[in-house]
XYZ file of C-alpha atoms in Angstrom:
365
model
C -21.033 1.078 18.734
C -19.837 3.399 16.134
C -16.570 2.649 14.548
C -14.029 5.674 15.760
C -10.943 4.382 15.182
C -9.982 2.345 11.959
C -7.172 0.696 13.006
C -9.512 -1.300 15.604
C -10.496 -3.549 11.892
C -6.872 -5.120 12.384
C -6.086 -4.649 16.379
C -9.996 -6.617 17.183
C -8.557 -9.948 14.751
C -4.879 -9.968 16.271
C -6.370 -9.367 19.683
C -8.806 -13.029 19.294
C -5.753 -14.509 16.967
C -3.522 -14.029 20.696
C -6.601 -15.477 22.621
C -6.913 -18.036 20.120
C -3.215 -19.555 21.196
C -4.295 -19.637 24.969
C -7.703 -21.552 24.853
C -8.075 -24.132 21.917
C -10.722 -23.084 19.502
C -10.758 -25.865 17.026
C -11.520 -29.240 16.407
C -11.674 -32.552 13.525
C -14.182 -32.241 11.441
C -15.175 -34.076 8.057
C -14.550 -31.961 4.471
C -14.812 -33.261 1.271
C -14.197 -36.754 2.880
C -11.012 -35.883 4.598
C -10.560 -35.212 8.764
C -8.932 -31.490 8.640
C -8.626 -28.798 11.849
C -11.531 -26.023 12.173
C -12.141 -23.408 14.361
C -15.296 -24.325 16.218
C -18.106 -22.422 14.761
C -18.939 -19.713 18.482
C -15.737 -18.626 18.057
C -15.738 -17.884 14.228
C -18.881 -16.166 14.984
C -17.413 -14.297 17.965
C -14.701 -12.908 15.360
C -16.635 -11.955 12.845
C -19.806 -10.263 15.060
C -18.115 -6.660 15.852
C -17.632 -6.293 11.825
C -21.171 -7.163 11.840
C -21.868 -4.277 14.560
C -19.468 -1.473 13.179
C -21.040 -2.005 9.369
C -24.725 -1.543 10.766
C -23.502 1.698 12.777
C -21.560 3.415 10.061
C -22.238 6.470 8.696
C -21.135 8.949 5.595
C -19.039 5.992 3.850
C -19.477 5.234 0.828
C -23.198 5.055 -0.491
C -24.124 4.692 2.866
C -26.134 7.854 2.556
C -28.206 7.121 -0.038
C -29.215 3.661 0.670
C -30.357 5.125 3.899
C -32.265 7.711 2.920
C -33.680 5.584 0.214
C -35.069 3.560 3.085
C -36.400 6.011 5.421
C -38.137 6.883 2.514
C -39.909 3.958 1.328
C -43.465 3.545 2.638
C -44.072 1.021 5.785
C -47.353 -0.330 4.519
C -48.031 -3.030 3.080
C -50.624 -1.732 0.998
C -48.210 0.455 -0.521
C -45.917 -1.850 -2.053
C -47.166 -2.483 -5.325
C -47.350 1.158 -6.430
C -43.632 1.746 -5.297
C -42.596 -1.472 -6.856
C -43.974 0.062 -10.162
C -41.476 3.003 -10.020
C -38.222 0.765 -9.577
C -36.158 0.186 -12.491
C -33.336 -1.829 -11.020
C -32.739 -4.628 -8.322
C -36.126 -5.015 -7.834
C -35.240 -7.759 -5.327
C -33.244 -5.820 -3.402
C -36.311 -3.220 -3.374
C -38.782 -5.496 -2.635
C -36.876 -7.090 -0.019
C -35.812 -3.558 1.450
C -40.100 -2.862 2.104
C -40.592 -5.877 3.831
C -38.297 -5.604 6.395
C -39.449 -1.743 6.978
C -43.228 -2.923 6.606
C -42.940 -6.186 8.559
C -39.316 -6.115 10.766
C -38.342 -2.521 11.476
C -38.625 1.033 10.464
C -35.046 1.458 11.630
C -31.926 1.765 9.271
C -29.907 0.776 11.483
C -31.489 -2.172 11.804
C -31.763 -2.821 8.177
C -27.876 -2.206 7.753
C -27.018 -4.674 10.462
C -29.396 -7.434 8.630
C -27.500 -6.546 5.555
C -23.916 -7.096 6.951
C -25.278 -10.044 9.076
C -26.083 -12.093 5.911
C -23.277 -10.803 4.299
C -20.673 -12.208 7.430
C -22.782 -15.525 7.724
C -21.737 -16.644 4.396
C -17.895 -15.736 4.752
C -17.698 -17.018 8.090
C -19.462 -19.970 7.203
C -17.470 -21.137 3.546
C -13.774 -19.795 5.544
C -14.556 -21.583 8.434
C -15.534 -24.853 6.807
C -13.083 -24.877 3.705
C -10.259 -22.629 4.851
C -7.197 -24.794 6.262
C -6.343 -21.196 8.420
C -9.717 -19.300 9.095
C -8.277 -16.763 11.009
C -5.687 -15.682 8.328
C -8.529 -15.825 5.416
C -10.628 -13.773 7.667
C -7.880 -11.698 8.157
C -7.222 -10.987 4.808
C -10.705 -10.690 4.158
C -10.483 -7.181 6.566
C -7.203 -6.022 5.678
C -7.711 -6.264 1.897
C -9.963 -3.566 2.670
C -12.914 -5.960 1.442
C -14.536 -5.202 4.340
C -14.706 -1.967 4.142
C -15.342 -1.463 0.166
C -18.107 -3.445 -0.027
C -19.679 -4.204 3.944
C -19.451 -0.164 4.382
C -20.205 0.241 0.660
C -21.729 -1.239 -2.760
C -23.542 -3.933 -0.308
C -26.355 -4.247 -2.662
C -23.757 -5.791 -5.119
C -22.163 -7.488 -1.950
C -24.655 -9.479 -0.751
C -25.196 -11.157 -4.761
C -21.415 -11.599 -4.320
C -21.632 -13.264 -0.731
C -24.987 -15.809 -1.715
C -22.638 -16.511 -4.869
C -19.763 -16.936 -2.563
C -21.596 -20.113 -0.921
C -21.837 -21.662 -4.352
C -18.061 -21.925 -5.186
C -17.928 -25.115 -2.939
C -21.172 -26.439 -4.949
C -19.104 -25.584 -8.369
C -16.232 -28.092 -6.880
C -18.831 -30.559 -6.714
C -20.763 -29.852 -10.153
C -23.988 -29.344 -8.658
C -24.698 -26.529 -11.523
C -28.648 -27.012 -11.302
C -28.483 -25.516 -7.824
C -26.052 -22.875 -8.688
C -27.767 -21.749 -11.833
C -30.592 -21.044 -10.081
C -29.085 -19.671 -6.754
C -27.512 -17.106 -9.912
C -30.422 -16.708 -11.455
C -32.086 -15.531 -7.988
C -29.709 -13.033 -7.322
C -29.208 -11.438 -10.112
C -32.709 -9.975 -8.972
C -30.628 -8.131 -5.983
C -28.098 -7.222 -8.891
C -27.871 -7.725 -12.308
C -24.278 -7.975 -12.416
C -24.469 -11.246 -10.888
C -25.100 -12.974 -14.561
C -21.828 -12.549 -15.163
C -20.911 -15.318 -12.905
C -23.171 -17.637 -15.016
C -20.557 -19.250 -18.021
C -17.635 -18.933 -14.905
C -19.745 -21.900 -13.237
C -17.634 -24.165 -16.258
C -14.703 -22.332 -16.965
C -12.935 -22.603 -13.442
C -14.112 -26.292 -12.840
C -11.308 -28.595 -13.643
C -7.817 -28.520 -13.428
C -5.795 -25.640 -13.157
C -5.049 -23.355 -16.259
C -7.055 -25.489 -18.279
C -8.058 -24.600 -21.821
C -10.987 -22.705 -20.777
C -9.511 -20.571 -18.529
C -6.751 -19.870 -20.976
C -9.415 -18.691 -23.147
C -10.640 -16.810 -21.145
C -7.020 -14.997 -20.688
C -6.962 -14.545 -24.362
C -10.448 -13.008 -24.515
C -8.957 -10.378 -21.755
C -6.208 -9.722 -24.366
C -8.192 -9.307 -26.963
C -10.841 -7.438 -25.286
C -7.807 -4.695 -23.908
C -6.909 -4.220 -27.648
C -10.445 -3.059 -28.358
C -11.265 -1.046 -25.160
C -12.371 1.708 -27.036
C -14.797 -0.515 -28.899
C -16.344 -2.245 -26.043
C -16.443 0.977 -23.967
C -18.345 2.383 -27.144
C -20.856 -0.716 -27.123
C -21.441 -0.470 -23.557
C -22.306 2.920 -23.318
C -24.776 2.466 -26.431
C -25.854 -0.837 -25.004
C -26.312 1.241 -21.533
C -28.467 4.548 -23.452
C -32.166 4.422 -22.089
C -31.944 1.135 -19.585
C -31.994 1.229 -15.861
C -28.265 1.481 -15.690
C -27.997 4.776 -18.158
C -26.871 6.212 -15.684
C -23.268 4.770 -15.251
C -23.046 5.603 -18.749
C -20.485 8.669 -17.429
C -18.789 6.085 -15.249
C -18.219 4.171 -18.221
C -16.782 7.059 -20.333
C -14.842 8.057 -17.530
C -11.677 5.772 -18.457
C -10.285 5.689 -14.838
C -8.623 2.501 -14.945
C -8.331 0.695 -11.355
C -4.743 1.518 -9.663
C -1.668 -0.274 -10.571
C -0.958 -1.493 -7.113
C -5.097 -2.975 -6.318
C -4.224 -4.962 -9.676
C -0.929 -6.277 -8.700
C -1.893 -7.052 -5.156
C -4.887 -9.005 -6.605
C -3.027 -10.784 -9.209
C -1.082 -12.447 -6.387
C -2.565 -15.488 -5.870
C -2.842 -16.222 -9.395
C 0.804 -15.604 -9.807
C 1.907 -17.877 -6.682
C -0.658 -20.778 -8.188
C 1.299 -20.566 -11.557
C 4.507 -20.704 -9.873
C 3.789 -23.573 -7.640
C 1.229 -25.179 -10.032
C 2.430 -29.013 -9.355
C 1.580 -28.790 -5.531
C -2.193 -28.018 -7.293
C -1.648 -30.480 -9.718
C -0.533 -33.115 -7.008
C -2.920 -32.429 -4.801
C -5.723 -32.409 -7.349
C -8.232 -30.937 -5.073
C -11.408 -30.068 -7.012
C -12.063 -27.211 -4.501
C -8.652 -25.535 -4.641
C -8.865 -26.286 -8.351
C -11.663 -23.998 -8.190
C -10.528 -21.421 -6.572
C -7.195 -21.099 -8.494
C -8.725 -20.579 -11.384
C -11.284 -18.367 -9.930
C -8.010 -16.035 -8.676
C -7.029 -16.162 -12.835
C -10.842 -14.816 -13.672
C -9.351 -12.156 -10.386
C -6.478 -11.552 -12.330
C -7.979 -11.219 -15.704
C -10.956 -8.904 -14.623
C -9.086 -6.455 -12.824
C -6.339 -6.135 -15.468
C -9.412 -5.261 -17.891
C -10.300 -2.583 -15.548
C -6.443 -1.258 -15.400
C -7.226 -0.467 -19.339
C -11.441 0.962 -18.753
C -12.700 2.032 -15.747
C -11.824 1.321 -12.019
C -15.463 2.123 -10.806
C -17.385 0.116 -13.098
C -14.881 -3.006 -14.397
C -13.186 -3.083 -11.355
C -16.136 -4.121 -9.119
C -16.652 -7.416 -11.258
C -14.097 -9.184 -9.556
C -15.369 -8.969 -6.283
C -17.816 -12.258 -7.686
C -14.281 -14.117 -8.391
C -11.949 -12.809 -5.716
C -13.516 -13.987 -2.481
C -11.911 -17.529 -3.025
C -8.413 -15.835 -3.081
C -8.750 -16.157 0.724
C -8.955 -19.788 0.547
C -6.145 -20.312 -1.579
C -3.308 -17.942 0.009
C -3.242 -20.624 3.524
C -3.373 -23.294 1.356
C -0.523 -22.498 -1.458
C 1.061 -21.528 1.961
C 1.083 -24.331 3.949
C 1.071 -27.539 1.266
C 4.047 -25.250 -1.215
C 6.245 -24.340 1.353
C 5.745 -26.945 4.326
C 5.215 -26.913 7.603
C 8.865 -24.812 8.599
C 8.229 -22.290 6.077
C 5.105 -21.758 6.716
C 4.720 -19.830 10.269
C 7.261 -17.860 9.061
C 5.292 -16.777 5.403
C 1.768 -16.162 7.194
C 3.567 -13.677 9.364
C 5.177 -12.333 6.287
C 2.044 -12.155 4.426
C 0.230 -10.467 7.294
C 2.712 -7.854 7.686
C 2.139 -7.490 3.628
C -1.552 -7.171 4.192
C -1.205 -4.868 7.107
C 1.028 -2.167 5.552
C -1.753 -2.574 2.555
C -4.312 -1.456 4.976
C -2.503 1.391 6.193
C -1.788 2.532 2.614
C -5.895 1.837 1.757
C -6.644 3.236 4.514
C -4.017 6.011 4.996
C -2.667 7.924 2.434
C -5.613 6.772 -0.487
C -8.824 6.991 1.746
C -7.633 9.505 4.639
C -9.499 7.273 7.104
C -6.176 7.268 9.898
């Protein structure tokens, strides 16, 4: 069950997207008080389930290593918990939740990791398959992006914050920021990098580029012409916490590649560019997301100027949504003639992305 070949991540989704065009896999449904086309939810699952499979299988990628033998590790009684608990310094939530399943599900990693990625899938499949007007392509994305494999084979302590927080995006179109306070507030006890998300909650509601995300953009400006400064404060406000340790990270001015920050800036750029389709449309989700692919933007341009390791995993909180927003700018922008033609364009973009991830940068084909 072990993934061999790589390539499989993009053959498995245009294998189903062929099957998908001989037996009908969709059907009406009611969103946001409008009758739109969505897959059915077996097959979204069916997609989605041997990502689920080859993330709980993998091994040496990443951190893979050390969250495993972290587990094997941990004691499997129950009566053990609250000395270990003591010793933890960070994500206690994660920690906690990590004993439980070895004291009360299964001693097995394996079967921890394929928990992990399960959760993780649930709430991608489930927002893309409800609020994406072309689940297959925002899946699709999702995998060649080389999402998938960043953060489901890697980091998935901070993914599954950024998947629960994921969920809430549709809640912040509908300002129900009680629940999503708390929902934040929750996981920031998996990891504390989910705060951050907190003041976005109001910024991206509301139209598109409106004067608090253009404040936002100015902060990035003025936060790259004092770099040095905030790296400085950082790694002073870092010295003796639970997170010294990425205190080298941090000094470590590695700034995220040229090519991850243009390819993620482009779904901020097509929403400015076609900005009165948003502004006609008036959609408070897409709203929502278009501005979250600015905060995208923003963060990742920060980390061109810092460092690629530390700034550049912020955005993963913000940049989920992009997948929403690509079909859509697609398909209401360019109409229904262009479109075919521009998915197939964009996949072929997305593909030759993976290869180059995946290739040349990672050595994984």
């Amino acid at each position: 069950m072990r993934l061999q070949n790589y390539w499989w991540l993009l053959m498995w989704p245009f294998l189903f997207g062929v099957l998908s065009r001989i037996i009908y896999m969709k059907r009406e449904e009611l969103v946001n008080g409008q009758y739109c086309i969505r897959w059915r939810p077996f097959p979204a699952v069916v997609l989605a389930v041997p990502f689920v499979i080859w993330a709980g299988w993998r091994r040496h990628f990443g951190d893979t290593e050390v969250y495993r033998s972290t587990f094997l590790n941990m004691p499997s009684s129950l009566d053990q918990i609250g000395t270990y608990m003591k010793s933890v310094r960070k994500g206690y939530g994660f920690k906690l939740f990590e004993l439980l399943f070895k004291c009360l599900v299964s001693q097995s990693d394996i079967a921890l990791f394929v928990f992990i990625a399960a959760v993780q899938m649930v709430c991608l499949v489930y927002v893309y398959r409800k609020y994406s007007s072309n689940y297959w392509l925002s899946f699709f994305f999702f995998v060649a992006s080389t999402d998938y494999l960043s953060w489901m084979f890697n980091g998935i302590r901070q993914f599954i914050a950024a998947a629960i927080l994921f969920l809430c995006v549709p809640l912040i179109a509908k300002k129900r920021y009680a629940s999503v306070i708390i929902i934040i507030l929750l996981v920031s006890q998996i990891h504390a990098t989910a705060l951050i998300f907190l003041p976005f909650i109001f910024i991206v509601n509301g139209k598109f580029w409106n004067l608090r995300t253009m404040a936002f953009m100015g902060a990035i400006v003025v936060a790259i012409l004092f770099a040095d400064r905030i790296t400085g404060f950082l790694v002073t406000a870092l010295e003796e916490t639970a997170y010294e340790g990425d205190i080298d990270i941090l000094k470590n001015n590695d700034g995220t590649n040229i090519l991850r920050v243009l390819f993620y800036s482009v779904p901020a750029i097509m929403s400015s560019i076609y900005r009165s389709h948003l502004d006609q449309a008036n959609n408070p989700l897409i709203n929502v997301c278009a501005n979250l692919s600015i905060v995208t933007a923003g963060f990742y341009v920060f980390s061109f100027f810092t460092s690629g390791i530390l700034m550049g995993s912020i955005p993963i909180y913000f940049s989920l949504s992009n997948y929403i927003l690509i079909p859509w700018l697609l398909r209401e922008a360019f109409g229904r003639e262009k479109t075919r033609f521009l998915e197939t364009l964009f996949v072929l973009v997305y593909s030759f992305f993976f290869y180059f991830q995946c290739g040349p940068t990672w050595g994984l084909l």
